[in-house]
Coordinates of C-alpha atoms and ligand atoms in Angstrom, one line a residue:
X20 CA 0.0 0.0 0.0
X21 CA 1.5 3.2 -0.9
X22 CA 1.8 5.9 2.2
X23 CA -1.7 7.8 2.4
X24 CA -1.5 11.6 1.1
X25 CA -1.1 14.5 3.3
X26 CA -3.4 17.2 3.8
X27 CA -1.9 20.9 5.1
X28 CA -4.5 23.4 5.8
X29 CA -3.9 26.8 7.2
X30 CA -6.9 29.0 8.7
X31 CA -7.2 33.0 8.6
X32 CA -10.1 34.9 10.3
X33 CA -13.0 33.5 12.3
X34 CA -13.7 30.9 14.6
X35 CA -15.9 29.6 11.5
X36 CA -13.1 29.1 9.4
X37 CA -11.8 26.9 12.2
X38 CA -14.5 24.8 12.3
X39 CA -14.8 24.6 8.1
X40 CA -11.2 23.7 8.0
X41 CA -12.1 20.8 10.6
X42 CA -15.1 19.8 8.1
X43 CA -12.8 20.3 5.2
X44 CA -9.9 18.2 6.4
X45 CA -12.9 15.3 7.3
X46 CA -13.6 15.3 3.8
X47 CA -10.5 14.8 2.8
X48 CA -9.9 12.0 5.4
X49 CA -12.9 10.0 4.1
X50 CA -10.7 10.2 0.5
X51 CA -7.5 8.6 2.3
X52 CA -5.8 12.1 3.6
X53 CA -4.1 12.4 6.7
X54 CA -3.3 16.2 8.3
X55 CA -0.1 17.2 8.7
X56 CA 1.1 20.8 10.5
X57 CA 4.2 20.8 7.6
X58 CA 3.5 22.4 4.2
X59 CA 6.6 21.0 2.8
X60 CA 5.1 17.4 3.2
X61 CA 2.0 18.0 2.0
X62 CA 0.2 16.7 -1.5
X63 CA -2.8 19.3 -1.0
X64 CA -2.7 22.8 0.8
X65 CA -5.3 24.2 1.5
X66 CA -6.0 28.3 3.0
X67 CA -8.9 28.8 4.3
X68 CA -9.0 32.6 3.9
X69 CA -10.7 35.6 5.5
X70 CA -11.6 38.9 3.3
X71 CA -12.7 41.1 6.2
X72 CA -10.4 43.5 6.1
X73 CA -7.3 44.6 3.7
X74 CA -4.9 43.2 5.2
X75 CA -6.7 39.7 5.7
X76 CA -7.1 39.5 2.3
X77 CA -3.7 40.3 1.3
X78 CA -1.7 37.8 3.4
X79 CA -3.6 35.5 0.5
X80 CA -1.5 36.1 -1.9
X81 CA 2.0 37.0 0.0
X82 CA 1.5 33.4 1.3
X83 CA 0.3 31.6 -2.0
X84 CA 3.8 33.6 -3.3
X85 CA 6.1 31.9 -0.6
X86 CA 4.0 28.4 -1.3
X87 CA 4.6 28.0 -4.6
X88 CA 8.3 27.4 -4.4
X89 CA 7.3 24.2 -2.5
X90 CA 5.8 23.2 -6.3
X91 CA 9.5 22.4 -7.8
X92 CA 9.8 20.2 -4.8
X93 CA 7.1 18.2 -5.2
X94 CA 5.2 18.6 -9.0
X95 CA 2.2 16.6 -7.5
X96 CA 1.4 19.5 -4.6
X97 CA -1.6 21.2 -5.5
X98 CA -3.0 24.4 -3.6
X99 CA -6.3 25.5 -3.2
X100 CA -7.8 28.5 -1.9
X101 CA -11.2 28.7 0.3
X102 CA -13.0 31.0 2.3
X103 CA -14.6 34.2 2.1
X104 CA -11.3 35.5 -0.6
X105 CA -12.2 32.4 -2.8
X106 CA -15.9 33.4 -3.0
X107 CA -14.4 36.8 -3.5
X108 CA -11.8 37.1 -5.6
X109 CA -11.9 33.2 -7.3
X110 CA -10.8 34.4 -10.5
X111 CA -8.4 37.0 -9.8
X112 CA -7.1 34.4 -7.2
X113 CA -6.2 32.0 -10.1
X114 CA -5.3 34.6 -12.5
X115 CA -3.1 36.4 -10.5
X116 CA -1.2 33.1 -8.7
X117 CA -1.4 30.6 -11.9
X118 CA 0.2 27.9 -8.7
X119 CA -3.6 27.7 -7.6
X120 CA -5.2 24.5 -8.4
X121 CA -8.7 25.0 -6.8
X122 CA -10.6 28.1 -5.7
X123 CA -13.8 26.8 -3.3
X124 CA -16.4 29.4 -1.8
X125 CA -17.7 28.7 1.5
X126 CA -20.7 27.3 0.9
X127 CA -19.0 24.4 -1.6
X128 CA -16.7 22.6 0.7
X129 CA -18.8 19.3 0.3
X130 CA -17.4 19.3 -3.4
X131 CA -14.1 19.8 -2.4
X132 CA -12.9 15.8 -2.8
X133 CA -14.1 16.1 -6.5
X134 CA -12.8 19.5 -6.9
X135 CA -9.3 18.3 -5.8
X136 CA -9.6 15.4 -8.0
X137 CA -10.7 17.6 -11.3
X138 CA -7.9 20.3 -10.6
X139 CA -5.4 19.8 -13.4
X140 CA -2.2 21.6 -14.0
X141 CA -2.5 24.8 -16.2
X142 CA -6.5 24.3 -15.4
X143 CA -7.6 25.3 -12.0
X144 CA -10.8 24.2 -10.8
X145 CA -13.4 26.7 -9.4
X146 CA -16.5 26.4 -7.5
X147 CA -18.1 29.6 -6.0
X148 CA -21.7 28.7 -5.8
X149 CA -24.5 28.9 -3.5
X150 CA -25.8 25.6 -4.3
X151 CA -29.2 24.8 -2.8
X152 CA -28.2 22.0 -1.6
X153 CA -26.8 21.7 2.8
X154 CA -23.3 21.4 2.1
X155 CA -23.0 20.0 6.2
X156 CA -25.5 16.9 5.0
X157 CA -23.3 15.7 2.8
X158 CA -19.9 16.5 4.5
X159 CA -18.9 13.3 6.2
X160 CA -19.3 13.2 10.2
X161 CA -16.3 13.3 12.6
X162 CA -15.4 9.8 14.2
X163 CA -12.2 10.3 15.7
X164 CA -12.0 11.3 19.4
X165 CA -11.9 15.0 20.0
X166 CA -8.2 16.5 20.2
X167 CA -9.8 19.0 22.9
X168 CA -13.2 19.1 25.0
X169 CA -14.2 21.9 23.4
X170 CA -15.7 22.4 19.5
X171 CA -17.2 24.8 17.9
X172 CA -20.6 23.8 15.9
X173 CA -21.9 26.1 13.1
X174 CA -25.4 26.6 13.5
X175 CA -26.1 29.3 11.1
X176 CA -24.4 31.1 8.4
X177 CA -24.4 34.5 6.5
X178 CA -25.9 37.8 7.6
X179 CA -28.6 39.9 6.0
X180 CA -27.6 42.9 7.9
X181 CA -25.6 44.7 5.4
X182 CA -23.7 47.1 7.5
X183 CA -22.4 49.8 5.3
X184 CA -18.6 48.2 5.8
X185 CA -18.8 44.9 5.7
X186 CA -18.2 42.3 3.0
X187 CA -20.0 39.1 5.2
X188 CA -23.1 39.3 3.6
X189 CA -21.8 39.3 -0.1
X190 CA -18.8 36.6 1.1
X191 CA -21.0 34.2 2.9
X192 CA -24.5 35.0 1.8
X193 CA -27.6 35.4 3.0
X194 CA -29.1 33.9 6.8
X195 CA -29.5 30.3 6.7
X196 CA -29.7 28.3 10.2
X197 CA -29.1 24.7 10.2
X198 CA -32.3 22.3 11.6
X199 CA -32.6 21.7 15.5
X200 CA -32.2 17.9 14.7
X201 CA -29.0 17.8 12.9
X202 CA -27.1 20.3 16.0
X203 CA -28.9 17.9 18.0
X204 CA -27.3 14.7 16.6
X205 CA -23.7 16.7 16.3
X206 CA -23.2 17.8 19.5
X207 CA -24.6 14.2 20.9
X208 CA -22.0 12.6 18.9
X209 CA -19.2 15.7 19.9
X210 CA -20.1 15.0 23.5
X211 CA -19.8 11.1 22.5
X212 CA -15.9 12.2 21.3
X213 CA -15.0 13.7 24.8
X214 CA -16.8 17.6 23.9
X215 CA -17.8 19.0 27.4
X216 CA -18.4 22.6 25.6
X217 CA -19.6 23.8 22.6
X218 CA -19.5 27.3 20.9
X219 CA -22.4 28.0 18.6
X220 CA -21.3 29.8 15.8
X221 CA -22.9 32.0 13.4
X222 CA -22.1 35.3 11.3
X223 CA -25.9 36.3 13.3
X224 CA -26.2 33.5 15.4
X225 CA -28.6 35.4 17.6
X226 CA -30.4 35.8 14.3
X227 CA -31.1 31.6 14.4
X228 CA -34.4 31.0 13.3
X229 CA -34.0 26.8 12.4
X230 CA -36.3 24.2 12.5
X231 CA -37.3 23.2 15.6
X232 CA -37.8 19.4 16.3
X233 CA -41.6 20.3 16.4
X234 CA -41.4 21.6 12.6
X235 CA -41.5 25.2 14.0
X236 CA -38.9 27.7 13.8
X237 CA -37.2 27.8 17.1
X238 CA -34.6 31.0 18.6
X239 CA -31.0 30.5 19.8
X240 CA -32.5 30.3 22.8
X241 CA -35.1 27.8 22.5
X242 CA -31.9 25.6 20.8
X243 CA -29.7 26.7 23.5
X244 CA -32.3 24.9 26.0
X245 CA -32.9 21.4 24.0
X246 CA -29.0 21.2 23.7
X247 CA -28.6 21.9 27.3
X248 CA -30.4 18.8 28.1
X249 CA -27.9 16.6 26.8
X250 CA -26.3 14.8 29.7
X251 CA -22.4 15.6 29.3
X252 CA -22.4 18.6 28.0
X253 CA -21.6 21.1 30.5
X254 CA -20.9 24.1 28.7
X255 CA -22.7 26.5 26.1
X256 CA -21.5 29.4 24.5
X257 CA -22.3 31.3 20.7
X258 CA -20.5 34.0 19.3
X259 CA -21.2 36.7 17.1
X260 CA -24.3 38.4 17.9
X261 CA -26.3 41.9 16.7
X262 CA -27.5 43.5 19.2
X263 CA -31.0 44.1 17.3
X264 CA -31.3 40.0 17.7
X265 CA -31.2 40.2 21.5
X266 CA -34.2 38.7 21.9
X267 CA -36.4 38.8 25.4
X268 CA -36.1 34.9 25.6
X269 CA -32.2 35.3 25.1
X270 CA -31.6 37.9 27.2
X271 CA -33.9 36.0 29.7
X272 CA -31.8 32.7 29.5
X273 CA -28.7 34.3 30.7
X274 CA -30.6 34.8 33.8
X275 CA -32.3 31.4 33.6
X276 CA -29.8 28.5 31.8
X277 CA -26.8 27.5 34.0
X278 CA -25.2 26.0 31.8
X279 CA -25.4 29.1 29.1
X280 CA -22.1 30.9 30.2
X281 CA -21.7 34.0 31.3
X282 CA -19.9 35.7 28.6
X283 CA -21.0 37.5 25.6
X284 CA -19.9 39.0 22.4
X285 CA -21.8 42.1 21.2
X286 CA -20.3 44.1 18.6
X287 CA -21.3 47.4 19.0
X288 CA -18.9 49.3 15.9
X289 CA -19.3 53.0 17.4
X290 CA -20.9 55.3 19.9
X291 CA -22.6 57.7 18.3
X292 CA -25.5 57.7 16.9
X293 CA -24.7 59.6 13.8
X294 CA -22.0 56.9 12.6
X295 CA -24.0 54.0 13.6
X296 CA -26.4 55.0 10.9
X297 CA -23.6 55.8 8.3
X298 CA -22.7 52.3 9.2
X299 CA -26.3 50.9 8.7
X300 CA -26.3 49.2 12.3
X301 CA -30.1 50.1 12.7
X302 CA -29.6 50.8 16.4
X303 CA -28.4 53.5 18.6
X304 CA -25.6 53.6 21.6
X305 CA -28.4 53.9 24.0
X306 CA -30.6 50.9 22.6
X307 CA -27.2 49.3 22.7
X308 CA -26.8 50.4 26.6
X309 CA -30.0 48.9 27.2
X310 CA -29.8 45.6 26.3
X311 CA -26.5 45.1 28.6
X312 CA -28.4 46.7 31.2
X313 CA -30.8 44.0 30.7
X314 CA -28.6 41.2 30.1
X315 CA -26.7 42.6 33.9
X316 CA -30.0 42.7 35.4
X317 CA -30.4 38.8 35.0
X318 CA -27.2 38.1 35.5
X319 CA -25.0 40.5 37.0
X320 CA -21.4 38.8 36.3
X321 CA -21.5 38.8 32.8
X322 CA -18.3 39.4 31.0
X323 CA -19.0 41.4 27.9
X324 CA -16.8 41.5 24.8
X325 CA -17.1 43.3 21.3
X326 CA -15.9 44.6 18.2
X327 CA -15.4 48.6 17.4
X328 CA -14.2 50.5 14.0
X329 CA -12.5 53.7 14.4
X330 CA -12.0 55.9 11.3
X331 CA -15.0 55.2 9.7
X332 CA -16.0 57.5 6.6
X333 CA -17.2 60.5 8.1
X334 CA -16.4 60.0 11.4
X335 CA -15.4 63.2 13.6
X336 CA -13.3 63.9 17.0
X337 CA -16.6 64.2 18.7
X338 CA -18.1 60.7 17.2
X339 CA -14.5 59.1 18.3
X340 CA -15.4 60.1 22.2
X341 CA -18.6 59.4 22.0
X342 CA -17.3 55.8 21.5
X343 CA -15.1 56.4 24.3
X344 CA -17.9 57.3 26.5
X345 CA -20.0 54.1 25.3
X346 CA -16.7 52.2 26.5
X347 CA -16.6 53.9 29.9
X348 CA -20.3 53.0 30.3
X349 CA -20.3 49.1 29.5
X350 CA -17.0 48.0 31.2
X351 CA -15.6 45.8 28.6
X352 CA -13.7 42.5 29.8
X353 CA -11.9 41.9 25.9
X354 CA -12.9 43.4 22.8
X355 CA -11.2 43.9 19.1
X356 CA -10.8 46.9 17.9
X357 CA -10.0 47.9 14.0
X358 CA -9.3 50.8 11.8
X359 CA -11.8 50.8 9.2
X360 CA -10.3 48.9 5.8
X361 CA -12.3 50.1 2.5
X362 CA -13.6 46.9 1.0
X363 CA -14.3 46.4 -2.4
X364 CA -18.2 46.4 -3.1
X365 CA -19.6 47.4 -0.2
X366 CA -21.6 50.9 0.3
X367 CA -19.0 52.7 2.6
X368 CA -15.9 51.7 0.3
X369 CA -17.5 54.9 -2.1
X370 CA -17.1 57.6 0.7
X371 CA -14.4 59.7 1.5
X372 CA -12.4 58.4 4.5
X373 CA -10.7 59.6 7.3
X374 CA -6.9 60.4 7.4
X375 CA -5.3 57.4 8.3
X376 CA -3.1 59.2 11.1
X377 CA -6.3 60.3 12.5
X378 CA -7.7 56.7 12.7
X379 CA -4.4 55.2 14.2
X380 CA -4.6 57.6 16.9
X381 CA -8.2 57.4 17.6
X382 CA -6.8 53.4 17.4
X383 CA -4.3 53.9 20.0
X384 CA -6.9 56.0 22.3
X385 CA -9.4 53.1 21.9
X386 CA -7.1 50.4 22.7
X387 CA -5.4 51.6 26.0
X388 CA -8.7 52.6 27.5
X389 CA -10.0 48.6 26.1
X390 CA -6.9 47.2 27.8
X391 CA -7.1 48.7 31.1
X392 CA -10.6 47.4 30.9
X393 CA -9.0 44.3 30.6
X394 CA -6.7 44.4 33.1
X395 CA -9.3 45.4 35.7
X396 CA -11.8 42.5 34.5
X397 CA -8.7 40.1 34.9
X398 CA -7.1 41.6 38.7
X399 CA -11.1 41.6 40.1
X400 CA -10.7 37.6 39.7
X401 CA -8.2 36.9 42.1
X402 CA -9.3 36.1 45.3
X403 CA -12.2 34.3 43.5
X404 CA -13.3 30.9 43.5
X405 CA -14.0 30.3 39.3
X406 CA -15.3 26.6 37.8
X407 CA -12.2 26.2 35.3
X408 CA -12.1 23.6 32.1
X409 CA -9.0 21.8 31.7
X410 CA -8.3 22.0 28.0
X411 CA -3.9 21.1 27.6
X412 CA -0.6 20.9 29.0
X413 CA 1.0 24.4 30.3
X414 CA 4.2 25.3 29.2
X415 CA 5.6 24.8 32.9
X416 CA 5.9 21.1 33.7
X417 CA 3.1 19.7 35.8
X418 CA 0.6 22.8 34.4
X419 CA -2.5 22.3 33.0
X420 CA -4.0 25.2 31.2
X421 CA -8.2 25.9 31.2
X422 CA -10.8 28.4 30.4
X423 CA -13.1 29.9 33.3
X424 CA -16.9 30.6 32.8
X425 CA -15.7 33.6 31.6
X426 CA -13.7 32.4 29.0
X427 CA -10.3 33.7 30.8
X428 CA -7.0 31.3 30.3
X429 CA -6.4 29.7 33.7
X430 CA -3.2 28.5 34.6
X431 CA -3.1 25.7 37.4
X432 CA -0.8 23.0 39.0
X433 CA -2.8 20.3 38.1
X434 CA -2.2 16.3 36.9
X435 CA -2.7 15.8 33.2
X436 CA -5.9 13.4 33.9
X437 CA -7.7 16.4 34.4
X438 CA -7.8 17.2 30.9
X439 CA -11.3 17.9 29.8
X440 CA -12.4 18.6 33.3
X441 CA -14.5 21.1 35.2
X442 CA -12.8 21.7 38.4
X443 CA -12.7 24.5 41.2
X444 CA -10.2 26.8 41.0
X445 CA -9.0 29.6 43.3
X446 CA -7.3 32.5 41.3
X447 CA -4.2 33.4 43.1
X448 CA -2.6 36.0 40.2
X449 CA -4.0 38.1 37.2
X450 CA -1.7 39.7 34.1
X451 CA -3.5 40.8 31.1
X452 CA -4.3 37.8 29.0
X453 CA -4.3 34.8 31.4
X454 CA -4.7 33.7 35.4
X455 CA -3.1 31.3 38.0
X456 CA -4.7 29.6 40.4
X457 CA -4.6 26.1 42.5
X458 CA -7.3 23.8 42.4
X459 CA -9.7 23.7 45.6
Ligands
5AD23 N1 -13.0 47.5 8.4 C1 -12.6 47.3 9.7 N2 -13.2 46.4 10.5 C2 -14.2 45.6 10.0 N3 -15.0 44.7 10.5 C3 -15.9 44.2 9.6 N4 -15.7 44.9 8.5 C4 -14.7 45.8 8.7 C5 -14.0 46.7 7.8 N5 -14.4 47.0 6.6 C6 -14.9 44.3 11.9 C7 -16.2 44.6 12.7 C8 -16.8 43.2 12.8 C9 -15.5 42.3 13.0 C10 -15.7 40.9 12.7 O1 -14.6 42.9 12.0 O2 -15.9 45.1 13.9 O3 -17.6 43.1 14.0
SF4_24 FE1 -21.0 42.2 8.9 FE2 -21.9 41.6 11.4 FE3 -22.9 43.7 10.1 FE4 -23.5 41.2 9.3 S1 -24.0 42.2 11.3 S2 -23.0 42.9 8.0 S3 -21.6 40.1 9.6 S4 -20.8 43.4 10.8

């Protein structure tokens, strides 16, 4: 028997892309691949790409330049490019890099196999369709046993929001959300494989709206109940929300589901009122306010996270500190912050932008004030008792590294059984990004 092939695949962007380049590399296993973490021994590479900003997007093609070298090493190596830059830029992909084999859109990875098979030298294959078809019913289902307790599980895709900046709901289309009974059956067979958490993932996921196991159309939350009831899994989490999705029934099972955790990501983009419509968000700062208010009111240890642009078209001094002020009003324990990128196609690309020294100040402003947020979030931990996840080895021998309910790194002296583990932890130490503790 000859040696099976080997598979490399490298992931830009979103905690979707993860989870596609999980499904992609199952596809591939069910035609005789094996992964391997080494481009240079690979038959097929594979980047799965992210086209959210600029700068994303052009680490494409400085990376397909470095890759094709590898070609004179090994003639049979063939590259293919998916993601949200596949569906894209698919022909300006292949046109510009002729050491592309395949170009495959997000919502075609269960043709992958065949388009591997089809790509020939000199003629690249291409598929950037919407096909009606579920591209997760025919992707084969995971068997192996879980490398880590946690997975994330895609439960709906695309976005009909169209914020004035944002490329998502041209890249990955518009809303679809995946039945109640087939999220039912994959996380019963991830908790089968070890899975003690899941992460529900969705460009909208708040926005869910599948078929409930009654033929209805149920919410995140009513989903986030059923999956709950699975014995073994412990944890629930689901990332990225709008805060016009928010629901009353959502909101209400923070208060209500223990084993929803405490943590939340809620974009908000900007602070005033005047850029959020130039962005097309369709709420306000205050409306925004509200809803955390809410969310604090049923349960007041929530750790909130989000997403802000600075330098967005039209954006003045006094917009930027309104943003500020939103900041100093919601208490923030991690967020991302960008400087707007044009992108191609969508509405705000048109309009004349801000100075780019302005936005990497108003950057800079942004990101200390988010970071001593932070830092203040992390140092109110110690002293506290948290409920910690034991996901891997620490660097330090005899360390074991988790997540709290709050999705903080905890690092604790701790055997290696406990590995996929819920365990007691009092937090000793804080420093920005992680936390030490010994068990209880
Ligand atoms: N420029 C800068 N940031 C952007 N984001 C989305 N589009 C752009 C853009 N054109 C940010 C938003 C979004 C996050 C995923 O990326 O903050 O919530
Ligand atoms: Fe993009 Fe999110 Fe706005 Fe949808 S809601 S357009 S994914 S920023």
């Amino acid at each position: 028997m000859s040696a099976p092939k080997k598979l490399h695949v490298k992931t830009y962007g979103c905690q979707m892309n993860v989870y596609d380049s999980e499904r992609m590399a199952e596809a591939m296993g069910a035609q005789g691949y094996v992964t391997t973490d080494r481009p240079e021994d690979a038959d097929l590479i594979l980047l799965n790409t992210c086209h959210i900003r600029e700068k994303a997007a052009e680490k494409v093609y400085s990376e397909l330049g470095r890759l094709k070298g590898l070609k004179a090493k090994n003639p049979d190596l063939k590259i293919g490019v998916a993601g949200c830059v596949a569906q894209a830029e698919g022909a300006e992909i292949v046109a510009r890099q002729p050491a592309v084999d395949l170009v495959v859109g997000p919502q075609s990875y269960h043709r992958l196999p065949d388009l591997v098979a089809r790509a020939a030298p000199g003629a690249p294959a291409l598929d950037t369709e919407f096909p009606d078809e579920d591209k997760f019913e025919h992707l084969p289902k995971a068997r192996t046993p879980a490398a880590r307790p946690t997975a994330f599980l895609t439960v709906q895709e695309g976005c009909d929001k169209f914020c004035a900046f944002c490329v998502v709901p041209y890249t990955r289309g518009a809303e679809v959300s995946r039945p109640v009974a087939r999220l039912l059956d994959e996380t019963r067979a991830l908790v089968d494989r070890g899975v003690v958490e899941v992460t529900l993932l969705g460009q909208n996921v708040n926005g869910y709206h599948g078929e409930g196991t009654d033929g209805r159309s149920w919410s995140l939350a009513d989903l986030i109940h059923t999956l709950a009831d699975i014995e073994g899994l412990e944890r629930i989490r689901y990332t990225t929300s709008h805060p016009n999705d928010m629901t009353d029934d959502l909101i209400a099972a923070h208060g209500a589901q223990p084993k929803l955790m405490p943590y939340l990501h809620l974009p908000v983009q900007a602070g005033s009122d005047r850029v959020l419509k130039a962005m097309n968000r369709k709420h306000s700062a205050e409306s925004y306010i509200e809803i955390i208010d809410r969310l604090r009111a049923v349960r007041p240890d929530l750790a909130l996270s989000g997403d802000f642009i600075v330098g967005f078209p039209g954006e003045t001094d006094a917009d930027f500190e309104e943003t500020l002020t939103l900041v100093e009003r919601v208490r923030y324990a991690q967020a991302y912050s960008f400087k707007y990128s044009a992108r191609p196609g969508t509405p705000a690309a048109e309009r004349p932008g801000v100075a780019a020294e302005v936005a990497a100040e108003r950057l800079a402003r942004l990101q200390a004030l988010l970071s001593a947020q932070q830092t203040e979030a992390q140092e109110a931990m110690v002293g506290r008792e948290v409920s910690v996840l034991f996901e891997k080895a620490g660097r330090l021998p005899g360390q074991m590294i988790g997540k709290s309910e709050h999705l903080m790194a905890v690092h604790v002296p701790a055997p290696d059984e406990i590995k996929g583990r819920i365990a007691r932890v009092r937090i000793t130490e804080a420093a920005p990004h992680s936390l030490a503790g010994n068990l209880v």
